[in-house]
Structure formats: structure tokens, C-alpha cells
GROMACS .gro file of N, CA and C in nm:
model
  351
    1GLN      N    1  12.467  10.748  15.609
    1GLN     CA    2  12.592  10.682  15.630
    1GLN      C    3  12.663  10.630  15.516
    2VAL      N    4  12.631  10.642  15.389
    2VAL     CA    5  12.683  10.580  15.295
    2VAL      C    6  12.815  10.680  15.266
    3GLN      N    7  12.909  10.622  15.233
    3GLN     CA    8  13.038  10.690  15.190
    3GLN      C    9  13.074  10.646  15.056
    4LEU      N   10  13.117  10.722  14.972
    4LEU     CA   11  13.188  10.689  14.828
    4LEU      C   12  13.304  10.739  14.809
    5GLN      N   13  13.374  10.665  14.723
    5GLN     CA   14  13.524  10.711  14.698
    5GLN      C   15  13.542  10.651  14.533
    6GLU      N   16  13.588  10.761  14.468
    6GLU     CA   17  13.620  10.753  14.327
    6GLU      C   18  13.782  10.721  14.319
    7SER      N   19  13.805  10.611  14.222
    7SER     CA   20  13.933  10.591  14.205
    7SER      C   21  13.935  10.556  14.024
    8GLY      N   22  14.100  10.583  14.002
    8GLY     CA   23  14.133  10.547  13.866
    8GLY      C   24  14.219  10.654  13.824
    9PRO      N   25  14.280  10.608  13.679
    9PRO     CA   26  14.382  10.714  13.657
    9PRO      C   27  14.343  10.851  13.631
   10GLY      N   28  14.418  10.939  13.646
   10GLY     CA   29  14.405  11.080  13.622
   10GLY      C   30  14.404  11.141  13.477
   11LEU      N   31  14.478  11.054  13.425
   11LEU     CA   32  14.518  11.086  13.280
   11LEU      C   33  14.451  10.986  13.186
   12VAL      N   34  14.408  11.012  13.065
   12VAL     CA   35  14.382  10.913  12.960
   12VAL      C   36  14.403  10.960  12.819
   13LYS      N   37  14.477  10.884  12.754
   13LYS     CA   38  14.488  10.960  12.582
   13LYS      C   39  14.382  10.938  12.520
   14PRO      N   40  14.360  11.028  12.421
   14PRO     CA   41  14.239  11.025  12.330
   14PRO      C   42  14.257  10.889  12.261
   15SER      N   43  14.140  10.853  12.232
   15SER     CA   44  14.065  10.725  12.176
   15SER      C   45  14.087  10.602  12.246
   16GLN      N   46  14.135  10.620  12.386
   16GLN     CA   47  14.131  10.497  12.486
   16GLN      C   48  14.011  10.505  12.552
   17THR      N   49  14.027  10.404  12.641
   17THR     CA   50  13.900  10.399  12.739
   17THR      C   51  13.920  10.475  12.897
   18LEU      N   52  13.833  10.537  12.935
   18LEU     CA   53  13.837  10.604  13.057
   18LEU      C   54  13.760  10.495  13.158
   19SER      N   55  13.844  10.455  13.275
   19SER     CA   56  13.780  10.379  13.355
   19SER      C   57  13.800  10.417  13.508
   20LEU      N   58  13.683  10.430  13.570
   20LEU     CA   59  13.666  10.458  13.703
   20LEU      C   60  13.598  10.374  13.796
   21THR      N   61  13.631  10.359  13.909
   21THR     CA   62  13.583  10.270  14.021
   21THR      C   63  13.520  10.363  14.138
   22CYS      N   64  13.394  10.338  14.170
   22CYS     CA   65  13.343  10.374  14.300
   22CYS      C   66  13.340  10.297  14.404
   23THR      N   67  13.409  10.296  14.527
   23THR     CA   68  13.404  10.196  14.629
   23THR      C   69  13.298  10.280  14.742
   24VAL      N   70  13.204  10.173  14.772
   24VAL     CA   71  13.105  10.209  14.867
   24VAL      C   72  13.118  10.167  15.009
   25SER      N   73  13.115  10.243  15.105
   25SER     CA   74  13.126  10.180  15.267
   25SER      C   75  13.004  10.243  15.299
   26GLY      N   76  12.965  10.160  15.431
   26GLY     CA   77  12.858  10.228  15.492
   26GLY      C   78  12.727  10.175  15.472
   27GLY      N   79  12.719  10.094  15.358
   27GLY     CA   80  12.595  10.052  15.292
   27GLY      C   81  12.612   9.958  15.175
   28SER      N   82  12.528   9.904  15.142
   28SER     CA   83  12.536   9.787  15.025
   28SER      C   84  12.482   9.859  14.887
   29ILE      N   85  12.538   9.830  14.777
   29ILE     CA   86  12.486   9.883  14.649
   29ILE      C   87  12.372   9.788  14.622
   30THR      N   88  12.357   9.674  14.680
   30THR     CA   89  12.214   9.627  14.649
   30THR      C   90  12.093   9.667  14.752
   31THR      N   91  12.154   9.757  14.817
   31THR     CA   92  12.015   9.817  14.931
   31THR      C   93  11.911   9.865  14.852
   32THR      N   94  11.790   9.802  14.881
   32THR     CA   95  11.670   9.825  14.798
   32THR      C   96  11.628   9.980  14.780
   33TYR      N   97  11.605  10.031  14.668
   33TYR     CA   98  11.574  10.136  14.651
   33TYR      C   99  11.689  10.278  14.625
   34TYR      N  100  11.787  10.216  14.634
   34TYR     CA  101  11.913  10.316  14.595
   34TYR      C  102  11.959  10.283  14.467
   35HIS      N  103  12.003  10.397  14.409
   35HIS     CA  104  12.051  10.394  14.264
   35HIS      C  105  12.188  10.474  14.250
   36TRP      N  106  12.269  10.429  14.202
   36TRP     CA  107  12.418  10.461  14.188
   36TRP      C  108  12.456  10.531  14.051
   37SER      N  109  12.480  10.666  14.054
   37SER     CA  110  12.508  10.719  13.918
   37SER      C  111  12.663  10.771  13.916
   38TRP      N  112  12.691  10.784  13.785
   38TRP     CA  113  12.795  10.894  13.751
   38TRP      C  114  12.779  11.020  13.705
   39VAL      N  115  12.855  11.125  13.751
   39VAL     CA  116  12.820  11.242  13.717
   39VAL      C  117  12.951  11.310  13.704
   40ARG      N  118  12.962  11.410  13.586
   40ARG     CA  119  13.084  11.461  13.553
   40ARG      C  120  13.053  11.645  13.550
   41GLN      N  121  13.173  11.701  13.557
   41GLN     CA  122  13.168  11.839  13.550
   41GLN      C  123  13.288  11.896  13.480
   42PRO      N  124  13.270  11.909  13.355
   42PRO     CA  125  13.385  11.974  13.283
   42PRO      C  126  13.431  12.112  13.308
   43PRO      N  127  13.521  12.182  13.298
   43PRO     CA  128  13.574  12.289  13.340
   43PRO      C  129  13.501  12.395  13.296
   44GLY      N  130  13.436  12.488  13.394
   44GLY     CA  131  13.372  12.585  13.363
   44GLY      C  132  13.231  12.600  13.337
   45LYS      N  133  13.190  12.438  13.340
   45LYS     CA  134  13.047  12.411  13.285
   45LYS      C  135  12.985  12.323  13.428
   46GLY      N  136  12.863  12.327  13.396
   46GLY     CA  137  12.771  12.256  13.503
   46GLY      C  138  12.806  12.113  13.511
   47LEU      N  139  12.716  12.049  13.609
   47LEU     CA  140  12.713  11.908  13.638
   47LEU      C  141  12.643  11.816  13.509
   48GLU      N  142  12.681  11.723  13.493
   48GLU     CA  143  12.632  11.654  13.370
   48GLU      C  144  12.616  11.519  13.422
   49TRP      N  145  12.475  11.467  13.444
   49TRP     CA  146  12.442  11.320  13.466
   49TRP      C  147  12.494  11.237  13.362
   50MET      N  148  12.552  11.130  13.377
   50MET     CA  149  12.606  11.034  13.265
   50MET      C  150  12.532  10.914  13.264
   51GLY      N  151  12.491  10.844  13.377
   51GLY     CA  152  12.430  10.709  13.370
   51GLY      C  153  12.399  10.676  13.516
   52VAL      N  154  12.330  10.561  13.544
   52VAL     CA  155  12.309  10.510  13.664
   52VAL      C  156  12.287  10.371  13.642
   53ILE      N  157  12.303  10.324  13.776
   53ILE     CA  158  12.273  10.144  13.791
   53ILE      C  159  12.195  10.152  13.916
   54ALA      N  160  12.078  10.085  13.908
   54ALA     CA  161  12.000  10.071  14.018
   54ALA      C  162  12.036   9.935  14.094
   55TYR      N  163  11.982   9.954  14.191
   55TYR     CA  164  12.000   9.846  14.311
   55TYR      C  165  11.981   9.704  14.262
   56HIS      N  166  11.897   9.688  14.175
   56HIS     CA  167  11.889   9.536  14.128
   56HIS      C  168  11.967   9.520  13.974
   57GLY      N  169  12.052   9.619  13.945
   57GLY     CA  170  12.129   9.623  13.836
   57GLY      C  171  12.092   9.665  13.713
   58SER      N  172  11.989   9.728  13.681
   58SER     CA  173  11.927   9.773  13.566
   58SER      C  174  12.021   9.901  13.536
   59THR      N  175  12.053   9.933  13.433
   59THR     CA  176  12.126  10.064  13.390
   59THR      C  177  12.061  10.134  13.298
   60TYR      N  178  12.078  10.295  13.305
   60TYR     CA  179  12.026  10.379  13.233
   60TYR      C  180  12.117  10.473  13.200
   61TYR      N  181  12.138  10.531  13.073
   61TYR     CA  182  12.246  10.636  13.019
   61TYR      C  183  12.204  10.747  12.965
   62SER      N  184  12.265  10.869  12.970
   62SER     CA  185  12.260  10.977  12.890
   62SER      C  186  12.259  10.939  12.745
   63PRO      N  187  12.162  11.006  12.672
   63PRO     CA  188  12.148  10.977  12.538
   63PRO      C  189  12.258  11.012  12.442
   64SER      N  190  12.334  11.127  12.516
   64SER     CA  191  12.443  11.171  12.450
   64SER      C  192  12.583  11.113  12.466
   65LEU      N  193  12.565  11.011  12.553
   65LEU     CA  194  12.668  10.919  12.600
   65LEU      C  195  12.659  10.767  12.576
   66LYS      N  196  12.532  10.753  12.531
   66LYS     CA  197  12.481  10.609  12.528
   66LYS      C  198  12.574  10.527  12.442
   67SER      N  199  12.615  10.561  12.334
   67SER     CA  200  12.708  10.484  12.236
   67SER      C  201  12.827  10.464  12.318
   68ARG      N  202  12.877  10.517  12.418
   68ARG     CA  203  13.034  10.501  12.468
   68ARG      C  204  13.033  10.453  12.591
   69ILE      N  205  12.946  10.472  12.673
   69ILE     CA  206  12.934  10.435  12.823
   69ILE      C  207  12.887  10.308  12.878
   70SER      N  208  12.931  10.252  12.974
   70SER     CA  209  12.904  10.140  13.020
   70SER      C  210  12.915  10.155  13.181
   71ILE      N  211  12.805  10.116  13.269
   71ILE     CA  212  12.819  10.098  13.413
   71ILE      C  213  12.796   9.962  13.445
   72SER      N  214  12.902   9.906  13.561
   72SER     CA  215  12.863   9.780  13.583
   72SER      C  216  12.896   9.806  13.737
   73ARG      N  217  12.884   9.655  13.801
   73ARG     CA  218  12.908   9.666  13.934
   73ARG      C  219  12.949   9.526  13.987
   74ASP      N  220  13.021   9.525  14.085
   74ASP     CA  221  13.088   9.409  14.170
   74ASP      C  222  13.020   9.391  14.283
   75THR      N  223  12.911   9.327  14.322
   75THR     CA  224  12.871   9.313  14.451
   75THR      C  225  12.937   9.263  14.547
   76SER      N  226  13.024   9.173  14.527
   76SER     CA  227  13.140   9.108  14.626
   76SER      C  228  13.225   9.228  14.686
   77GLU      N  229  13.272   9.317  14.600
   77GLU     CA  230  13.360   9.435  14.649
   77GLU      C  231  13.266   9.546  14.685
   78ASN      N  232  13.157   9.565  14.663
   78ASN     CA  233  13.052   9.653  14.695
   78ASN      C  234  13.085   9.795  14.619
   79GLN      N  235  13.113   9.768  14.485
   79GLN     CA  236  13.170   9.866  14.390
   79GLN      C  237  13.107   9.876  14.279
   80PHE      N  238  13.092   9.995  14.218
   80PHE     CA  239  13.041  10.013  14.083
   80PHE      C  240  13.139  10.115  14.008
   81SER      N  241  13.130  10.081  13.865
   81SER     CA  242  13.227  10.129  13.769
   81SER      C  243  13.210  10.225  13.675
   82LEU      N  244  13.272  10.280  13.579
   82LEU     CA  245  13.248  10.355  13.464
   82LEU      C  246  13.362  10.323  13.377
   83GLN      N  247  13.277  10.303  13.246
   83GLN     CA  248  13.377  10.303  13.139
   83GLN      C  249  13.329  10.366  13.041
   84LEU      N  250  13.409  10.468  12.970
   84LEU     CA  251  13.380  10.558  12.877
   84LEU      C  252  13.493  10.547  12.764
   85THR      N  253  13.422  10.496  12.661
   85THR     CA  254  13.541  10.465  12.531
   85THR      C  255  13.552  10.584  12.448
   86SER      N  256  13.655  10.557  12.355
   86SER     CA  257  13.678  10.653  12.268
   86SER      C  258  13.702  10.810  12.307
   87VAL      N  259  13.748  10.834  12.427
   87VAL     CA  260  13.752  10.954  12.496
   87VAL      C  261  13.835  11.054  12.395
   88THR      N  262  13.780  11.211  12.427
   88THR     CA  263  13.836  11.313  12.333
   88THR      C  264  13.882  11.408  12.462
   89PRO      N  265  13.954  11.522  12.435
   89PRO     CA  266  13.971  11.628  12.518
   89PRO      C  267  13.838  11.692  12.575
   90GLU      N  268  13.736  11.660  12.527
   90GLU     CA  269  13.596  11.742  12.573
   90GLU      C  270  13.549  11.612  12.667
   91ASP      N  271  13.641  11.535  12.704
   91ASP     CA  272  13.585  11.452  12.821
   91ASP      C  273  13.645  11.466  12.952
   92THR      N  274  13.748  11.568  12.939
   92THR     CA  275  13.812  11.593  13.052
   92THR      C  276  13.708  11.678  13.141
   93ALA      N  277  13.729  11.635  13.268
   93ALA     CA  278  13.629  11.676  13.376
   93ALA      C  279  13.660  11.624  13.519
   94VAL      N  280  13.596  11.689  13.622
   94VAL     CA  281  13.604  11.601  13.753
   94VAL      C  282  13.492  11.521  13.745
   95TYR      N  283  13.502  11.389  13.789
   95TYR     CA  284  13.403  11.286  13.779
   95TYR      C  285  13.358  11.254  13.939
   96TYR      N  286  13.234  11.240  13.940
   96TYR     CA  287  13.174  11.203  14.076
   96TYR      C  288  13.091  11.085  14.079
   97CYS      N  289  13.100  11.015  14.166
   97CYS     CA  290  12.993  10.901  14.186
   97CYS      C  291  12.895  10.951  14.287
   98ASN      N  292  12.765  10.906  14.279
   98ASN     CA  293  12.664  10.948  14.353
   98ASN      C  294  12.562  10.841  14.391
   99ALA      N  295  12.516  10.847  14.499
   99ALA     CA  296  12.419  10.749  14.556
   99ALA      C  297  12.306  10.831  14.609
  100ARG      N  298  12.174  10.772  14.556
  100ARG     CA  299  12.055  10.836  14.602
  100ARG      C  300  11.934  10.746  14.660
  101SER      N  301  11.882  10.780  14.725
  101SER     CA  302  11.749  10.706  14.780
  101SER      C  303  11.621  10.798  14.795
  102TYR      N  304  11.519  10.770  14.837
  102TYR     CA  305  11.424  10.868  14.857
  102TYR      C  306  11.455  10.979  14.973
  103PHE      N  307  11.564  10.947  15.062
  103PHE     CA  308  11.588  11.042  15.175
  103PHE      C  309  11.745  11.051  15.161
  104ALA      N  310  11.799  11.010  15.093
  104ALA     CA  311  11.981  11.049  15.097
  104ALA      C  312  12.009  11.072  14.963
  105ASP      N  313  12.134  11.156  14.969
  105ASP     CA  314  12.179  11.201  14.860
  105ASP      C  315  12.326  11.215  14.897
  106ARG      N  316  12.393  11.117  14.847
  106ARG     CA  317  12.549  11.098  14.897
  106ARG      C  318  12.638  11.118  14.757
  107TRP      N  319  12.778  11.201  14.801
  107TRP     CA  320  12.850  11.199  14.684
  107TRP      C  321  12.994  11.170  14.714
  108GLY      N  322  13.071  11.126  14.633
  108GLY     CA  323  13.224  11.113  14.635
  108GLY      C  324  13.267  11.252  14.639
  109GLN      N  325  13.404  11.268  14.657
  109GLN     CA  326  13.470  11.390  14.669
  109GLN      C  327  13.487  11.423  14.503
  110GLY      N  328  13.514  11.342  14.437
  110GLY     CA  329  13.531  11.381  14.290
  110GLY      C  330  13.667  11.337  14.269
  111THR      N  331  13.703  11.311  14.115
  111THR     CA  332  13.831  11.292  14.100
  111THR      C  333  13.852  11.350  13.955
  112GLN      N  334  13.967  11.420  13.930
  112GLN     CA  335  13.997  11.490  13.805
  112GLN      C  336  14.048  11.400  13.704
  113VAL      N  337  13.989  11.382  13.585
  113VAL     CA  338  14.049  11.284  13.471
  113VAL      C  339  14.081  11.405  13.368
  114THR      N  340  14.193  11.392  13.312
  114THR     CA  341  14.223  11.484  13.200
  114THR      C  342  14.258  11.380  13.079
  115VAL      N  343  14.199  11.411  12.969
  115VAL     CA  344  14.216  11.347  12.839
  115VAL      C  345  14.298  11.416  12.738
  116SER      N  346  14.432  11.376  12.740
  116SER     CA  347  14.535  11.449  12.663
  116SER      C  348  14.665  11.339  12.604
  117SER      N  349  14.723  11.386  12.520
  117SER     CA  350  14.824  11.302  12.461
  117SER      C  351  14.965  11.356  12.519
   0.00000   0.00000   0.00000
């Protein structure tokens, strides 16, 4: 029943910060045992897991992005967000938010983000 919707700018300039928000409906981001991830897919490449925030608020990040990534949440708005700093054209991708539990795997529709001047 959980539904996810990504939102944020589709164009970001190099060296700036990419910021996206995932709005959750049909369930709470604090629901026990759910974890909430950001995943991206660069053009012509496979899915890349970026990081996760667990239902209790702990975060874990891909080692390749750890120095640049931050995932946070706003429980009052039932949202979680992605910030990726110092972006380059290599960060151009379709970005997805994802919700997973023992028996559920839900995805947003994805949003294209292009890094270009």
C-alpha cells in the first residue's frame, strides 16, 4: 500500500548540491522494520544503491558516495530526503526512492536529474 513520489530540481550545476525529496503515502516512514533508500541509474548503466535511512533514523551510505551524501527525514511530513554535494556530470542519472520491508519492495517512478552548466 505504500506509495513513493520523488521531487526536486531536474537540473543542477556542477559543484552544487543535488537535493531530492521522497514523499511517502499509505504508510509511515517510522513503521517498524521498514527501511528507505535512494537508488540511481546513470544512462546506459545499472542501478546503484546510494544509501538508506532505517525506520528508527540510522543511516548507511555507499562507500563510493560517503563523503558527499546525506539522507535525512522529516517525520512530521512523512518524507525523506537526499543531498549529494559537489556534483559532477557523472552524477547525471534517474534517481529513485525505495521502501523495503520483509515482504514489501516499493519504488517511486524515478526522476531525471542532469548535472550540467
